[in-house]
Amino acid sequence: MTAAAADPMQSFIRSRWGWRDWLLTTDHKRIALLYLLSITGFFFIGGAAASLVRLELLTPKADLLGEEIYNRSFTLHGIIMVWFFLIPSIPAVFGNFLVPLMIGARDLAFPRLNLASWYIFIAGGLIVLSAIIWGGVDTGWTFYTPYSTTYANSAVVLVIAGIVVAGFSSILTGLNFIVTIHTMRAPGMGWMRLPLFVWSTYATSIILVLATPVLAIVTILVAIERIWTVGIFNPDLGGDPLLFQHLFWFYSHPAVYIMVLPSMGVVSEIIPCFARKPIFGYHFIAFSSIAIAVLGFLVWGHHMFVSGQSIYASLIFSILSFLVAIPSAIKVFNWTATLHKGTIHFRTPMLYALGFVGLFVLGGLTGLLLAATAVDIHVHDTYFIVAHFHYIMVGGAVMGYLAAVHFWWPKLSGRRYHEGLGIFSAILLFVGFNLTFFPQFILGYEGMPRRTASYAEEFQLLNVLSTAGASILGVGYVLPLIYLLWTLRKAPDAGPNPWGATGLEWSVSSPPPQENFAETPVITGPPYAYDTMSDPMNQEYVHG
């Protein structure tokens, strides 16, 4: 009889089930589950808005939603997905759940602040959703001025208020992670023994703390100009619209790395586990996370090549944008080298991780094209940008998130899921994603503008393919929700370490006990010592 079976009430899930025990909990693992439920709800709201957009684009004419509702649909999709799913997804869910477990701590440094961060996040989300009652917002998620400050007749200020409130949640969460990683590591866990997921969470937290206040400032300035007609960004009032773009993209380009760096950390955990080899180039992967975080603050001007900024500024931003590809390439090289001569198991988390690598590489390579001013000017504001953005954000960040869900679900829930359904879902999602977004590269290169409900008839075939792909993608997202929820009702116990993975989180029962560790662990060796471990995945599959 296992320890978890002998005393299941000690697990963090099964110990107490009153509403106070969940809504007033300071346990980092329960707060992670609160985030998981919240962002899943936001994901499907944002997904519903995207479905409306794709249905409208089935035909060249704006005959389903019309221009106005179309504008509000893609704006809602962008705002919900960026600020209420992608940014909090891995940091808030898996960062909360895993960082204390991975470094041998009992909780985060500020447990009450952690709970407050979740409430602030929910408050921000509800404010944004309440804007739907007031007609929504039609500015796009970028809130470009002077349209957002002067001409838009939608609930701009209400949505901005929600985003600013949610931003405080991001800052507090990032601050909590930084202090925890600095001060609460187990004895023997030096910086060069940290799991790479912790390194990526640390780098992400730095960006959250430093960049998010800039977003708050620029959006509050938009609200001030809109409410009191103060000339800040509107040239008719003496303002400068380029100032808005500089401030907005100073936050929003690093925000790309807030969304994708955590996925890189997830992939760095999964690939050595399912290749049964120590990670290749640990130090390079760790420091490339910090390099991405630093360089990410220096490239915002490549979003403004057609804005009228100085050609010399564009040249410098172009060079810096090429430079940021180097640490990303280092990670891809080291993941590939880890696979070389490995004993590879194509389990569900591994398929998602490999899917991340392939899609991220394609998204990254098209990003290099956009760093070149000539190409960027040709495809600016076309569907090429939409495709590139989604290859990074969905192909990268969402694939990484689903890889994390499938890798740590047995640890989080204590149950195994059906491996066959997991593999089928991963393949379905990969196919659906590429069918949805690859045609958009062609559409953009041929000149179809983004953010328009109607288009020339010669673009219809590729748009139909894209919408068909979105349908497959939708099934690929719903299927894991069904079979993962089913495991909570009826599935075999996972045991403490079903993958034979290294890391402190796998040394405790599944689900972990409330206090994480009976005694503070002492670290005596490097991470990822797979060459010294047996391989439980050579055994027969156990299906849920």
Coordinates of C-alpha atoms in Angstrom, one line a residue:
M1 CA 0.0 0.0 0.0
T2 CA 1.4 3.4 -1.0
A3 CA 1.7 6.3 1.4
A4 CA -0.8 8.3 -0.6
A5 CA -3.4 5.5 -0.4
A6 CA -2.8 4.9 3.3
D7 CA -3.5 8.5 4.2
P8 CA -5.2 10.3 1.3
M9 CA -6.6 13.1 3.5
Q10 CA -3.2 14.6 3.8
S11 CA -3.1 15.6 0.1
F12 CA -3.8 19.2 -0.6
I13 CA -6.9 18.4 -2.6
R14 CA -8.6 16.0 -0.3
S15 CA -7.9 17.5 3.1
R16 CA -10.7 20.1 3.5
W17 CA -13.5 20.9 1.1
G18 CA -15.4 23.8 2.6
W19 CA -15.8 27.0 0.4
R20 CA -13.6 28.9 2.9
D21 CA -10.9 26.3 2.6
W22 CA -10.7 27.1 -1.1
L23 CA -11.6 30.7 -1.5
L24 CA -9.5 31.8 1.6
T25 CA -6.7 29.3 1.1
T26 CA -3.1 30.5 1.1
D27 CA -1.8 27.1 -0.1
H28 CA 0.1 27.8 -3.4
K29 CA -1.2 24.5 -4.9
R30 CA -4.9 25.4 -4.3
I31 CA -4.3 28.9 -5.6
A32 CA -2.8 27.3 -8.7
L33 CA -6.0 25.3 -9.2
L34 CA -8.1 28.5 -8.7
Y35 CA -6.0 30.1 -11.5
L36 CA -6.4 26.9 -13.6
L37 CA -10.2 27.1 -13.4
S38 CA -10.3 30.8 -14.0
I39 CA -8.1 30.9 -17.1
T40 CA -9.8 27.9 -18.6
G41 CA -13.1 29.9 -18.4
F42 CA -11.4 32.9 -20.0
F43 CA -9.8 30.7 -22.7
F44 CA -13.2 29.4 -23.9
I45 CA -14.7 32.9 -23.9
G46 CA -11.8 34.2 -26.0
G47 CA -12.1 31.1 -28.2
A48 CA -15.8 31.7 -28.7
A49 CA -15.0 35.2 -30.0
A50 CA -12.4 33.8 -32.3
S51 CA -14.9 31.3 -33.6
L52 CA -17.2 34.2 -34.6
V53 CA -14.3 35.9 -36.4
R54 CA -13.5 32.8 -38.4
L55 CA -17.2 32.1 -39.3
E56 CA -17.5 35.7 -40.6
L57 CA -14.4 35.2 -42.8
L58 CA -15.9 32.2 -44.5
T59 CA -17.3 34.5 -47.1
P60 CA -15.8 37.7 -48.7
K61 CA -18.7 39.9 -47.6
A62 CA -19.4 41.0 -44.1
D63 CA -22.7 39.1 -44.0
L64 CA -22.7 37.3 -40.7
L65 CA -21.6 39.8 -37.9
G66 CA -21.2 43.0 -39.9
E67 CA -18.3 45.3 -39.5
E68 CA -19.0 46.7 -36.1
I69 CA -19.6 43.4 -34.3
Y70 CA -16.7 41.8 -36.1
N71 CA -14.4 44.6 -34.8
R72 CA -15.7 44.0 -31.2
S73 CA -15.3 40.2 -31.6
F74 CA -11.6 40.2 -32.6
T75 CA -10.9 42.9 -30.0
L76 CA -12.5 40.8 -27.2
H77 CA -10.7 37.7 -28.5
G78 CA -7.3 39.5 -28.4
I79 CA -7.8 41.1 -25.0
I80 CA -9.1 38.0 -23.2
M81 CA -6.5 35.7 -24.8
V82 CA -3.5 38.0 -24.1
W83 CA -4.1 39.3 -20.6
F84 CA -6.5 36.7 -19.2
F85 CA -5.1 33.5 -20.6
L86 CA -1.7 33.6 -22.2
I87 CA 0.1 35.9 -19.7
P88 CA -1.2 34.1 -16.5
S89 CA -1.4 30.6 -18.0
I90 CA 1.9 28.9 -17.1
P91 CA 3.3 31.4 -14.5
A92 CA 0.1 31.7 -12.5
V93 CA -0.9 28.0 -12.7
F94 CA 2.2 26.0 -13.0
G95 CA 4.5 28.6 -11.5
N96 CA 2.3 28.7 -8.4
F97 CA 2.0 24.9 -8.2
L98 CA 5.6 24.0 -9.0
V99 CA 8.1 26.6 -7.9
P100 CA 7.9 25.9 -4.1
L101 CA 7.9 22.2 -4.8
M102 CA 10.8 22.4 -7.2
I103 CA 13.0 24.4 -4.9
G104 CA 12.1 22.5 -1.7
A105 CA 10.0 25.2 -0.1
R106 CA 6.7 24.8 1.8
D107 CA 5.0 27.7 0.0
L108 CA 5.7 31.0 -1.7
A109 CA 7.3 33.8 0.2
F110 CA 4.1 35.8 0.5
P111 CA 1.1 33.4 0.7
R112 CA -1.5 36.0 1.5
L113 CA -0.2 38.2 -1.3
N114 CA -0.5 35.2 -3.6
L115 CA -4.2 34.8 -2.8
A116 CA -4.7 38.5 -3.2
S117 CA -3.2 38.3 -6.6
W118 CA -5.8 35.8 -7.7
Y119 CA -8.7 38.0 -6.4
I120 CA -7.2 41.0 -8.2
F121 CA -6.9 39.0 -11.4
I122 CA -10.6 37.9 -11.1
A123 CA -11.7 41.5 -10.5
G124 CA -9.8 42.6 -13.6
G125 CA -11.4 39.9 -15.7
L126 CA -14.9 40.6 -14.4
I127 CA -14.5 44.3 -15.2
V128 CA -13.4 43.5 -18.8
L129 CA -16.3 41.0 -19.2
S130 CA -18.7 43.6 -17.9
A131 CA -17.8 45.8 -20.8
I132 CA -19.6 43.3 -23.1
I133 CA -22.8 44.4 -21.4
W134 CA -21.9 48.0 -22.4
G135 CA -21.3 47.0 -26.0
G136 CA -17.8 45.8 -25.9
V137 CA -14.8 47.5 -27.4
D138 CA -13.7 47.8 -31.0
T139 CA -10.1 49.2 -30.9
G140 CA -8.2 46.0 -31.2
W141 CA -6.1 44.8 -28.3
T142 CA -3.5 47.4 -29.2
F143 CA -5.7 50.5 -28.4
Y144 CA -4.0 52.6 -31.0
T145 CA -4.5 56.3 -30.5
P146 CA -6.1 58.7 -31.4
Y147 CA -8.8 56.1 -32.4
S148 CA -9.0 54.8 -28.8
T149 CA -8.9 58.2 -27.2
T150 CA -11.2 60.2 -29.5
Y151 CA -13.1 58.3 -32.1
A152 CA -14.1 54.9 -30.7
N153 CA -17.6 54.8 -29.3
S154 CA -17.2 51.7 -27.3
A155 CA -16.4 50.9 -23.6
V156 CA -12.7 51.7 -23.9
V157 CA -12.2 53.1 -20.4
L158 CA -14.0 50.1 -18.7
V159 CA -11.8 47.6 -20.5
I160 CA -8.6 49.6 -19.8
A161 CA -9.6 49.6 -16.1
G162 CA -9.9 45.9 -16.1
I163 CA -6.5 45.4 -17.8
V164 CA -4.8 47.8 -15.3
V165 CA -6.3 45.9 -12.4
A166 CA -5.2 42.6 -13.8
G167 CA -1.7 44.1 -14.3
F168 CA -1.3 44.5 -10.6
S169 CA -1.9 40.8 -10.2
S170 CA 0.9 40.1 -12.6
I171 CA 3.3 42.4 -10.8
L172 CA 2.5 40.9 -7.4
T173 CA 2.9 37.3 -8.7
G174 CA 6.2 38.1 -10.4
L175 CA 7.5 39.8 -7.2
N176 CA 6.4 36.8 -5.1
F177 CA 8.3 34.4 -7.4
I178 CA 11.5 36.5 -7.4
V179 CA 11.6 36.7 -3.6
T180 CA 10.8 33.0 -3.2
I181 CA 13.5 31.9 -5.6
H182 CA 16.1 34.1 -4.0
T183 CA 15.3 33.3 -0.4
M184 CA 13.6 29.9 0.0
R185 CA 15.7 27.4 -1.9
A186 CA 16.4 24.2 -0.1
P187 CA 19.9 23.6 1.3
G188 CA 22.3 22.6 -1.5
M189 CA 20.1 24.0 -4.3
G190 CA 22.5 26.6 -5.7
W191 CA 21.5 28.6 -8.8
M192 CA 23.2 26.1 -11.1
R193 CA 21.1 23.3 -9.6
L194 CA 17.8 25.0 -10.2
P195 CA 15.4 23.3 -12.6
L196 CA 15.2 25.1 -15.9
F197 CA 11.5 25.7 -15.4
V198 CA 12.4 27.8 -12.3
W199 CA 15.0 29.7 -14.4
S200 CA 12.4 30.5 -17.0
T201 CA 9.9 31.5 -14.3
Y202 CA 12.5 33.8 -12.8
A203 CA 13.2 35.5 -16.1
T204 CA 9.5 35.9 -16.8
S205 CA 9.0 37.4 -13.3
I206 CA 11.6 40.1 -14.0
I207 CA 9.7 41.1 -17.2
L208 CA 6.4 41.1 -15.3
V209 CA 7.7 43.4 -12.6
L210 CA 9.6 45.8 -14.9
A211 CA 7.3 46.0 -18.0
T212 CA 3.8 45.8 -16.6
P213 CA 3.9 49.2 -14.9
V214 CA 4.6 50.8 -18.3
L215 CA 1.4 49.2 -19.7
A216 CA -0.6 50.6 -16.7
I217 CA 0.9 54.1 -17.3
V218 CA 0.1 54.2 -21.0
T219 CA -3.4 52.8 -20.7
I220 CA -4.2 55.2 -17.9
L221 CA -2.9 58.1 -20.1
V222 CA -5.3 56.9 -22.8
A223 CA -8.2 57.0 -20.3
I224 CA -7.2 60.5 -19.2
E225 CA -7.1 61.8 -22.7
R226 CA -10.4 60.1 -23.5
I227 CA -12.2 61.3 -20.4
W228 CA -10.8 64.8 -19.9
T229 CA -9.6 65.6 -23.5
V230 CA -6.1 66.2 -22.3
G231 CA -3.7 66.4 -25.3
I232 CA -1.3 63.5 -24.8
F233 CA -1.5 61.3 -27.9
N234 CA -4.0 63.1 -30.2
P235 CA -2.2 65.5 -32.5
D236 CA -5.3 67.7 -32.8
L237 CA -4.8 68.4 -29.1
G238 CA -1.1 68.8 -29.3
G239 CA -0.3 65.2 -28.4
D240 CA 1.9 62.6 -30.2
P241 CA 0.5 59.3 -31.3
L242 CA 4.0 57.9 -31.7
L243 CA 4.5 58.3 -28.0
F244 CA 1.7 55.9 -27.4
Q245 CA 3.3 53.3 -29.7
H246 CA 6.6 53.6 -28.1
L247 CA 5.2 53.1 -24.6
F248 CA 2.7 50.4 -25.6
W249 CA 5.3 48.3 -27.5
F250 CA 7.9 48.8 -24.8
Y251 CA 5.6 46.7 -22.7
S252 CA 4.0 44.5 -25.4
H253 CA 7.1 43.1 -27.0
P254 CA 8.6 41.9 -23.7
A255 CA 5.1 40.6 -23.0
V256 CA 5.6 38.2 -25.9
Y257 CA 8.4 36.6 -23.8
I258 CA 6.2 36.6 -20.7
M259 CA 4.0 34.3 -22.7
V260 CA 6.6 32.1 -24.4
L261 CA 9.5 31.9 -21.9
P262 CA 7.5 29.7 -19.4
S263 CA 6.7 27.3 -22.3
M264 CA 10.4 27.1 -23.0
G265 CA 10.9 26.1 -19.3
V266 CA 8.2 23.4 -19.6
V267 CA 9.9 22.0 -22.8
S268 CA 13.2 22.0 -21.0
E269 CA 11.7 19.7 -18.3
I270 CA 9.9 17.4 -20.7
I271 CA 12.5 16.7 -23.4
P272 CA 15.2 15.2 -21.1
C273 CA 12.6 13.2 -19.2
F274 CA 11.2 11.5 -22.4
A275 CA 14.6 11.3 -24.1
R276 CA 16.0 9.7 -20.9
K277 CA 19.1 11.9 -21.1
P278 CA 20.5 14.8 -19.0
I279 CA 19.6 18.1 -20.7
F280 CA 22.4 19.2 -23.1
G281 CA 23.9 22.6 -22.3
Y282 CA 22.1 23.4 -19.0
H283 CA 24.1 26.6 -18.4
F284 CA 23.4 27.9 -21.9
I285 CA 19.6 27.2 -21.6
A286 CA 19.5 28.9 -18.2
F287 CA 21.4 32.0 -19.2
S288 CA 19.6 32.3 -22.5
S289 CA 16.3 32.8 -20.6
I290 CA 17.9 35.8 -18.9
A291 CA 19.3 37.0 -22.2
I292 CA 15.8 36.8 -23.8
A293 CA 14.4 38.8 -20.9
V294 CA 17.0 41.5 -21.3
L295 CA 17.0 41.7 -25.1
G296 CA 13.2 41.7 -25.1
F297 CA 13.2 45.2 -23.7
L298 CA 15.3 46.5 -26.6
V299 CA 13.4 45.6 -29.7
W300 CA 10.0 47.4 -29.4
G301 CA 10.8 49.7 -32.3
H302 CA 10.5 46.9 -34.9
H303 CA 6.7 47.2 -34.5
M304 CA 7.0 50.8 -35.8
F305 CA 8.9 50.5 -39.1
V306 CA 6.1 52.2 -41.0
S307 CA 5.2 54.7 -38.3
G308 CA 7.6 57.4 -39.5
Q309 CA 10.3 56.9 -36.9
S310 CA 13.9 57.7 -37.9
I311 CA 15.4 55.3 -40.5
Y312 CA 18.5 55.1 -38.2
A313 CA 16.3 54.0 -35.3
S314 CA 14.7 51.4 -37.5
L315 CA 18.1 50.1 -38.5
I316 CA 19.1 49.7 -34.8
F317 CA 15.9 48.1 -33.9
S318 CA 16.2 45.7 -36.8
I319 CA 19.7 44.6 -35.7
L320 CA 18.5 44.2 -32.1
S321 CA 15.6 42.1 -33.3
F322 CA 17.9 39.8 -35.1
L323 CA 20.0 39.5 -31.9
V324 CA 17.1 38.3 -29.8
A325 CA 16.9 35.3 -32.0
I326 CA 20.3 34.0 -30.8
P327 CA 19.3 32.9 -27.3
S328 CA 16.1 31.4 -28.7
A329 CA 18.2 29.4 -31.2
I330 CA 20.5 28.3 -28.4
K331 CA 17.6 26.7 -26.6
V332 CA 16.4 25.0 -29.8
F333 CA 19.9 23.7 -30.5
N334 CA 20.3 22.3 -27.0
W335 CA 16.8 20.6 -27.0
T336 CA 17.8 19.0 -30.3
A337 CA 21.1 17.9 -29.0
T338 CA 19.4 16.4 -26.0
L339 CA 17.2 14.3 -28.3
H340 CA 20.3 13.0 -30.2
K341 CA 20.9 9.4 -29.3
G342 CA 18.3 9.5 -26.6
T343 CA 15.8 6.8 -25.8
I344 CA 12.8 8.8 -26.9
H345 CA 9.3 8.0 -25.7
F346 CA 6.5 9.6 -27.8
R347 CA 4.1 10.1 -24.9
T348 CA 1.5 12.9 -24.9
P349 CA 3.6 15.5 -23.1
M350 CA 6.5 14.8 -25.4
L351 CA 4.3 15.2 -28.5
Y352 CA 3.2 18.6 -27.3
A353 CA 6.8 19.6 -26.5
L354 CA 8.0 18.6 -29.9
G355 CA 5.0 20.4 -31.4
F356 CA 6.1 23.5 -29.5
V357 CA 9.6 23.2 -30.9
G358 CA 8.5 22.8 -34.5
L359 CA 5.9 25.6 -34.4
F360 CA 8.1 28.0 -32.4
V361 CA 10.9 27.5 -34.9
L362 CA 8.5 28.4 -37.8
G363 CA 7.1 31.4 -35.8
G364 CA 10.7 32.5 -35.0
L365 CA 11.9 32.3 -38.5
T366 CA 9.0 34.4 -39.8
G367 CA 9.9 36.8 -37.0
L368 CA 13.3 37.2 -38.5
L369 CA 11.7 38.1 -41.8
L370 CA 9.7 40.8 -39.9
A371 CA 12.9 42.1 -38.3
A372 CA 14.1 43.0 -41.9
T373 CA 12.6 46.4 -42.7
A374 CA 11.9 45.7 -46.3
V375 CA 9.9 42.5 -45.7
D376 CA 8.1 44.1 -42.7
I377 CA 7.0 47.1 -44.7
H378 CA 5.6 44.7 -47.4
V379 CA 3.5 42.6 -45.1
H380 CA 2.8 45.2 -42.4
D381 CA -0.8 45.0 -41.1
T382 CA -1.6 41.9 -43.3
Y383 CA -2.5 38.4 -42.3
F384 CA 1.2 37.5 -42.4
I385 CA 1.5 39.3 -39.0
V386 CA -1.6 37.4 -37.7
A387 CA 0.0 34.1 -38.7
H388 CA 3.4 34.9 -37.2
F389 CA 1.9 36.1 -34.0
H390 CA -0.3 32.9 -33.6
Y391 CA 2.6 30.6 -34.4
I392 CA 4.4 32.1 -31.4
M393 CA 1.5 32.6 -29.1
V394 CA -0.7 29.5 -29.9
G395 CA 1.9 27.2 -31.6
G396 CA 4.4 28.2 -28.9
A397 CA 2.7 29.3 -25.7
V398 CA -0.5 27.2 -25.9
M399 CA 1.3 24.1 -27.0
G400 CA 3.7 24.6 -24.1
Y401 CA 0.8 25.1 -21.7
L402 CA -0.8 21.9 -22.9
A403 CA 2.5 20.1 -22.6
A404 CA 2.7 21.3 -19.0
V405 CA -0.9 20.2 -18.3
H406 CA -0.3 16.7 -19.6
F407 CA 3.1 16.3 -17.9
W408 CA 2.1 17.5 -14.4
W409 CA -1.6 16.4 -14.5
P410 CA -0.7 13.1 -12.7
K411 CA 1.1 15.0 -10.0
L412 CA -1.6 17.6 -9.7
S413 CA -4.6 15.3 -9.6
G414 CA -3.0 12.0 -8.6
R415 CA -4.7 10.3 -11.6
R416 CA -3.5 9.0 -15.0
Y417 CA -5.3 10.1 -18.2
H418 CA -5.9 8.0 -21.3
E419 CA -2.7 8.0 -23.2
G420 CA -4.3 7.1 -26.5
L421 CA -6.7 10.0 -26.3
G422 CA -3.9 12.3 -25.3
I423 CA -1.8 11.4 -28.3
F424 CA -4.8 11.7 -30.6
S425 CA -5.6 15.1 -29.2
A426 CA -2.0 16.3 -29.6
I427 CA -1.9 15.2 -33.3
L428 CA -5.4 16.7 -33.9
L429 CA -4.3 20.0 -32.4
F430 CA -1.1 20.1 -34.4
V431 CA -2.9 19.4 -37.7
G432 CA -5.7 21.9 -36.9
F433 CA -3.3 24.6 -35.9
N434 CA -1.3 24.4 -39.1
L435 CA -4.4 24.2 -41.3
T436 CA -5.7 27.3 -39.5
F437 CA -2.7 29.6 -39.6
F438 CA -0.3 28.5 -42.4
P439 CA -2.8 29.7 -45.1
Q440 CA -2.7 33.1 -43.4
F441 CA 1.0 33.5 -44.2
I442 CA 0.0 33.2 -47.9
L443 CA -3.0 35.5 -47.5
G444 CA -0.8 38.1 -45.8
Y445 CA 2.0 37.9 -48.4
E446 CA -0.6 38.3 -51.2
G447 CA -1.9 41.4 -49.5
M448 CA -5.0 40.6 -47.4
P449 CA -5.2 43.2 -44.7
R450 CA -5.9 42.1 -41.1
R451 CA -8.8 43.3 -38.9
T452 CA -11.3 43.5 -41.8
A453 CA -14.6 41.6 -42.1
S454 CA -14.7 41.7 -45.9
Y455 CA -12.0 40.9 -48.4
A456 CA -11.4 40.3 -52.1
E457 CA -13.0 37.1 -53.6
E458 CA -9.6 35.6 -54.6
F459 CA -8.8 35.2 -50.9
Q460 CA -11.9 33.0 -50.1
L461 CA -10.4 29.5 -50.6
L462 CA -7.5 30.1 -48.1
N463 CA -10.0 31.6 -45.7
V464 CA -12.2 28.6 -45.9
L465 CA -9.2 26.3 -45.3
S466 CA -8.3 28.5 -42.3
T467 CA -11.8 28.3 -40.8
A468 CA -11.9 24.5 -41.4
G469 CA -8.6 24.2 -39.5
A470 CA -10.1 26.3 -36.7
S471 CA -12.9 23.8 -36.4
I472 CA -10.4 20.9 -36.0
L473 CA -8.4 23.1 -33.6
G474 CA -11.5 23.6 -31.5
V475 CA -12.1 19.9 -31.2
G476 CA -8.4 19.5 -30.2
Y477 CA -8.9 22.0 -27.3
V478 CA -12.2 20.5 -26.0
L479 CA -11.1 16.9 -26.1
P480 CA -8.4 17.2 -23.3
L481 CA -10.9 19.1 -21.2
I482 CA -13.2 16.1 -21.4
Y483 CA -10.7 13.3 -20.7
L484 CA -8.9 15.2 -18.0
L485 CA -12.1 15.9 -16.1
W486 CA -13.0 12.2 -16.6
T487 CA -9.9 11.2 -14.7
L488 CA -11.2 12.9 -11.6
R489 CA -14.2 10.6 -11.7
K490 CA -12.6 7.3 -12.7
A491 CA -8.9 6.7 -13.5
P492 CA -6.0 4.7 -12.1
D493 CA -3.8 6.3 -9.5
A494 CA -0.7 7.9 -11.0
G495 CA 1.7 7.2 -8.1
P496 CA 4.3 9.7 -7.1
N497 CA 6.4 9.5 -10.3
P498 CA 4.7 7.9 -13.3
W499 CA 7.3 9.3 -15.8
G500 CA 10.4 8.5 -13.8
A501 CA 11.2 12.2 -13.8
T502 CA 13.9 13.9 -11.8
G503 CA 13.0 16.9 -9.6
L504 CA 11.8 17.4 -6.1
E505 CA 8.1 17.6 -7.1
W506 CA 8.3 14.0 -8.1
S507 CA 9.7 12.9 -4.8
V508 CA 6.4 13.5 -2.9
S509 CA 3.0 11.8 -3.2
S510 CA 0.5 12.7 -5.9
P511 CA -1.3 15.0 -5.2
P512 CA 1.3 16.5 -3.0
P513 CA 0.7 16.9 0.7
Q514 CA -0.3 20.3 2.1
E515 CA 3.1 21.0 3.6
N516 CA 4.9 19.7 0.5
F517 CA 7.7 18.0 2.4
A518 CA 7.8 16.2 5.7
E519 CA 11.3 17.4 6.1
T520 CA 13.2 20.1 4.2
P521 CA 15.1 18.3 1.4
V522 CA 18.8 18.6 1.0
I523 CA 20.1 18.8 -2.6
T524 CA 23.3 16.9 -3.2
G525 CA 23.5 16.6 -7.0
P526 CA 22.7 18.3 -10.3
P527 CA 19.3 18.2 -11.9
Y528 CA 18.3 16.0 -14.8
A529 CA 20.5 13.0 -13.8
Y530 CA 18.5 10.7 -16.1
D531 CA 21.6 8.7 -17.0
T532 CA 21.6 7.3 -13.4
M533 CA 17.8 6.4 -13.2
S534 CA 15.7 3.4 -14.3
D535 CA 13.1 4.0 -17.1
P536 CA 9.6 3.2 -15.9
M537 CA 8.2 4.1 -19.3
N538 CA 9.6 0.9 -20.8
Q539 CA 6.8 -0.8 -18.9
E540 CA 3.4 -1.4 -20.4
Y541 CA 1.1 1.6 -20.7
V542 CA -1.6 2.0 -18.1
H543 CA -4.6 3.6 -19.6
G544 CA -7.1 5.8 -17.7

